[in-house]
């Protein structure tokens, strides 16, 4: 297991280039949150106006939709959703300046190529740990598309959010290298 890397956002080019698939990180700073419906609207806004109603430049977006917020909490449980559902939208968002994504699951070849081309990073959050991930959220505010309810775009302030790099800008892909390493250990 690699050493834990502490990352404060925004993510610089140098930090993105230093990350490798398999790196364990603790992410702190402001991130966006959005799922399928919000991504569709962002693309529609880019295609019609050239940009969404908020900046995505150098942003990290977490593919999640928080559960209802319990009394006294900043947010409800907020686990990752399947990233592949955002794949049709991701290359254009990366081209427009998105720096990275947080989610779970494999990405399409088009997304992996765009991650390399735009020096981005794909972080993985462990599914089933929504309550733990909510503990790293220090503040939350709605940014856009409030009519989407739990799929509205949010901006979260996170502190030491536990993640792993799933795909890096050098072509590293934990969904490829992880099973290969496991085979070496167990077969």
CSV table of C-alpha atoms in Angstrom, one decimal:
chain,number,residue,atom,x,y,z
A,1,UNK,CA,0.0,0.0,0.0
A,2,UNK,CA,1.3,3.5,-0.8
A,3,UNK,CA,1.8,6.3,1.6
A,4,UNK,CA,-1.3,8.5,2.1
A,5,UNK,CA,-1.0,11.7,0.0
A,6,UNK,CA,-2.6,14.8,1.5
A,7,UNK,CA,-4.0,17.0,-1.3
A,8,UNK,CA,-5.4,20.5,-0.9
A,9,UNK,CA,-7.5,21.8,-3.7
A,10,UNK,CA,-7.3,23.3,-6.3
A,11,UNK,CA,-5.2,20.5,-7.8
A,12,UNK,CA,-2.2,21.9,-9.6
A,13,UNK,CA,-0.8,20.5,-12.9
A,14,UNK,CA,2.3,19.2,-10.9
A,15,UNK,CA,0.1,17.5,-8.3
A,16,UNK,CA,-2.1,15.9,-11.0
A,17,UNK,CA,1.0,14.7,-12.9
A,18,UNK,CA,2.5,13.2,-9.7
A,19,UNK,CA,-0.5,11.1,-8.9
A,20,UNK,CA,-0.5,7.4,-10.0
A,21,UNK,CA,-3.2,4.8,-10.1
A,22,UNK,CA,-3.3,3.1,-6.7
A,23,UNK,CA,-2.2,6.2,-4.7
A,24,UNK,CA,-4.2,6.6,-1.6
A,25,UNK,CA,-5.2,10.3,-0.9
A,26,UNK,CA,-6.9,12.5,1.6
A,27,UNK,CA,-8.6,15.3,-0.3
A,28,UNK,CA,-9.3,18.7,1.3
A,29,UNK,CA,-11.0,21.7,-0.3
A,30,UNK,CA,-14.0,22.6,-2.3
A,31,UNK,CA,-15.5,20.1,-4.8
A,32,UNK,CA,-18.6,20.1,-6.9
A,33,UNK,CA,-21.2,17.3,-6.6
A,34,UNK,CA,-23.4,16.3,-9.5
A,35,UNK,CA,-24.9,13.2,-11.2
A,36,UNK,CA,-26.5,12.3,-14.5
A,37,UNK,CA,-29.2,14.9,-14.8
A,38,UNK,CA,-26.9,17.8,-13.8
A,39,UNK,CA,-24.2,16.6,-16.3
A,40,UNK,CA,-26.8,16.6,-19.1
A,41,UNK,CA,-27.7,20.1,-18.2
A,42,UNK,CA,-24.1,21.2,-18.0
A,43,UNK,CA,-23.5,19.9,-21.6
A,44,UNK,CA,-26.7,21.5,-22.8
A,45,UNK,CA,-25.5,24.8,-21.3
A,46,UNK,CA,-22.0,24.4,-22.9
A,47,UNK,CA,-23.5,23.7,-26.3
A,48,UNK,CA,-25.9,26.6,-26.2
A,49,UNK,CA,-24.0,29.3,-24.2
A,50,UNK,CA,-20.4,28.0,-24.2
A,51,UNK,CA,-20.4,27.3,-20.4
A,52,UNK,CA,-22.6,26.1,-17.6
A,53,UNK,CA,-24.0,28.6,-15.0
A,54,UNK,CA,-20.9,28.1,-12.8
A,55,UNK,CA,-17.3,27.6,-13.5
A,56,UNK,CA,-15.9,24.1,-13.9
A,57,UNK,CA,-12.3,25.3,-14.5
A,58,UNK,CA,-9.9,23.3,-12.3
A,59,UNK,CA,-12.8,21.7,-10.4
A,60,UNK,CA,-13.2,18.2,-9.1
A,61,UNK,CA,-16.7,16.8,-9.4
A,62,UNK,CA,-18.0,14.0,-7.1
A,63,UNK,CA,-20.6,11.8,-8.7
A,64,UNK,CA,-23.0,11.5,-5.9
A,65,UNK,CA,-26.5,12.5,-4.7
A,66,UNK,CA,-26.6,13.0,-0.9
A,67,UNK,CA,-29.4,11.3,1.1
A,68,UNK,CA,-31.6,13.7,3.2
A,69,UNK,CA,-29.7,15.6,5.8
A,70,UNK,CA,-30.3,14.5,9.3
A,71,UNK,CA,-30.8,17.3,12.0
A,72,UNK,CA,-27.5,18.8,13.0
A,73,UNK,CA,-25.6,17.3,10.1
A,74,UNK,CA,-24.0,19.1,7.1
A,75,UNK,CA,-25.2,16.5,4.7
A,76,UNK,CA,-26.8,13.1,4.6
A,77,UNK,CA,-24.9,10.0,3.6
A,78,UNK,CA,-23.1,10.8,0.4
A,79,UNK,CA,-21.7,7.7,-1.4
A,80,UNK,CA,-20.4,7.6,-4.9
A,81,UNK,CA,-22.6,6.7,-7.9
A,82,UNK,CA,-21.5,4.7,-10.9
A,83,UNK,CA,-19.2,6.9,-12.9
A,84,UNK,CA,-19.9,5.2,-16.3
A,85,UNK,CA,-23.2,7.0,-16.4
A,86,UNK,CA,-21.3,10.3,-16.8
A,87,UNK,CA,-19.0,9.0,-19.5
A,88,UNK,CA,-20.9,10.5,-22.4
A,89,UNK,CA,-20.4,14.0,-20.9
A,90,UNK,CA,-17.0,13.7,-19.3
A,91,UNK,CA,-14.6,14.3,-22.3
A,92,UNK,CA,-16.2,17.7,-23.1
A,93,UNK,CA,-16.2,18.7,-19.5
A,94,UNK,CA,-12.5,17.8,-19.2
A,95,UNK,CA,-11.8,19.8,-22.4
A,96,UNK,CA,-13.6,22.8,-20.8
A,97,UNK,CA,-11.3,22.7,-17.8
A,98,UNK,CA,-12.7,20.1,-15.3
A,99,UNK,CA,-9.6,18.8,-13.4
A,100,UNK,CA,-11.0,15.5,-12.0
A,101,UNK,CA,-13.8,13.3,-10.9
A,102,UNK,CA,-14.7,11.2,-7.9
A,103,UNK,CA,-16.9,8.1,-8.3
A,104,UNK,CA,-16.8,4.4,-8.6
A,105,UNK,CA,-16.4,1.9,-11.4
A,106,UNK,CA,-14.6,1.6,-14.7
A,107,UNK,CA,-14.5,4.4,-17.3
A,108,UNK,CA,-14.8,4.3,-21.1
A,109,UNK,CA,-11.8,4.4,-23.3
A,110,UNK,CA,-12.9,7.9,-24.4
A,111,UNK,CA,-12.8,9.1,-20.8
A,112,UNK,CA,-9.4,7.5,-20.1
A,113,UNK,CA,-8.0,9.1,-23.2
A,114,UNK,CA,-9.4,12.5,-22.1
A,115,UNK,CA,-7.9,12.1,-18.6
A,116,UNK,CA,-4.5,11.7,-20.3
A,117,UNK,CA,-5.0,14.5,-22.8
A,118,UNK,CA,-6.1,17.1,-20.2
A,119,UNK,CA,-3.9,15.9,-17.4
A,120,UNK,CA,-6.8,15.1,-15.2
A,121,UNK,CA,-7.4,12.4,-12.5
A,122,UNK,CA,-10.1,10.0,-11.6
A,123,UNK,CA,-10.5,9.3,-7.9
A,124,UNK,CA,-12.4,6.4,-6.4
A,125,UNK,CA,-14.6,6.6,-3.4
A,126,UNK,CA,-15.5,3.2,-1.8
A,127,UNK,CA,-19.1,2.3,-2.4
A,128,UNK,CA,-21.0,1.4,0.8
A,129,UNK,CA,-19.2,4.1,2.9
A,130,UNK,CA,-21.6,6.9,2.4
A,131,UNK,CA,-21.8,7.7,6.1
A,132,UNK,CA,-18.0,7.8,6.5
A,133,UNK,CA,-17.7,10.0,3.4
A,134,UNK,CA,-20.3,12.4,4.8
A,135,UNK,CA,-18.1,12.8,7.9
A,136,UNK,CA,-15.4,14.5,5.7
A,137,UNK,CA,-18.0,17.2,4.5
A,138,UNK,CA,-17.6,20.4,6.4
A,139,UNK,CA,-20.0,22.6,4.5
A,140,UNK,CA,-22.5,22.3,1.6
A,141,UNK,CA,-24.2,24.8,-0.6
A,142,UNK,CA,-26.5,24.5,-3.7
A,143,UNK,CA,-24.8,25.9,-6.8
A,144,UNK,CA,-27.2,25.1,-9.7
A,145,UNK,CA,-30.2,23.1,-10.9
A,146,UNK,CA,-32.1,23.1,-7.6
A,147,UNK,CA,-35.2,21.8,-9.3
A,148,UNK,CA,-33.3,18.4,-9.6
A,149,UNK,CA,-33.5,17.9,-5.9
A,150,UNK,CA,-30.9,15.4,-4.8
A,151,UNK,CA,-29.3,15.7,-8.2
A,152,UNK,CA,-28.8,19.5,-8.0
A,153,UNK,CA,-25.2,20.6,-8.3
A,154,UNK,CA,-23.6,21.3,-4.8
A,155,UNK,CA,-20.3,22.7,-3.7
A,156,UNK,CA,-18.9,20.9,-0.7
A,157,UNK,CA,-16.0,21.8,1.5
A,158,UNK,CA,-14.3,18.5,2.4
A,159,UNK,CA,-11.5,17.7,4.8
A,160,UNK,CA,-9.4,14.5,4.5
A,161,UNK,CA,-11.9,12.8,2.2
A,162,UNK,CA,-10.5,9.2,1.8
A,163,UNK,CA,-10.0,8.3,-1.9
A,164,UNK,CA,-7.8,6.3,-4.2
A,165,UNK,CA,-6.5,7.2,-7.6
A,166,UNK,CA,-8.3,5.0,-10.1
A,167,UNK,CA,-7.0,6.5,-13.3
A,168,UNK,CA,-4.1,8.9,-13.8
A,169,UNK,CA,-2.9,11.2,-16.6
A,170,UNK,CA,-0.1,8.8,-17.6
A,171,UNK,CA,-2.6,6.1,-18.6
A,172,UNK,CA,-2.5,4.2,-15.3
A,173,UNK,CA,-5.7,2.4,-14.5
A,174,UNK,CA,-6.2,0.6,-11.2
A,175,UNK,CA,-8.9,-1.5,-12.9
A,176,UNK,CA,-6.1,-3.0,-15.0
A,177,UNK,CA,-3.1,-2.9,-12.7
A,178,UNK,CA,-5.0,-3.9,-9.5
A,179,UNK,CA,-6.1,-7.3,-10.8
A,180,UNK,CA,-2.7,-7.9,-12.3
A,181,UNK,CA,-1.0,-7.2,-9.0
A,182,UNK,CA,-3.5,-9.4,-7.1
A,183,UNK,CA,-2.8,-12.3,-9.5
A,184,UNK,CA,0.9,-12.0,-8.8
A,185,UNK,CA,0.2,-12.2,-5.1
A,186,UNK,CA,-2.3,-15.1,-5.1
A,187,UNK,CA,-1.6,-17.2,-8.2
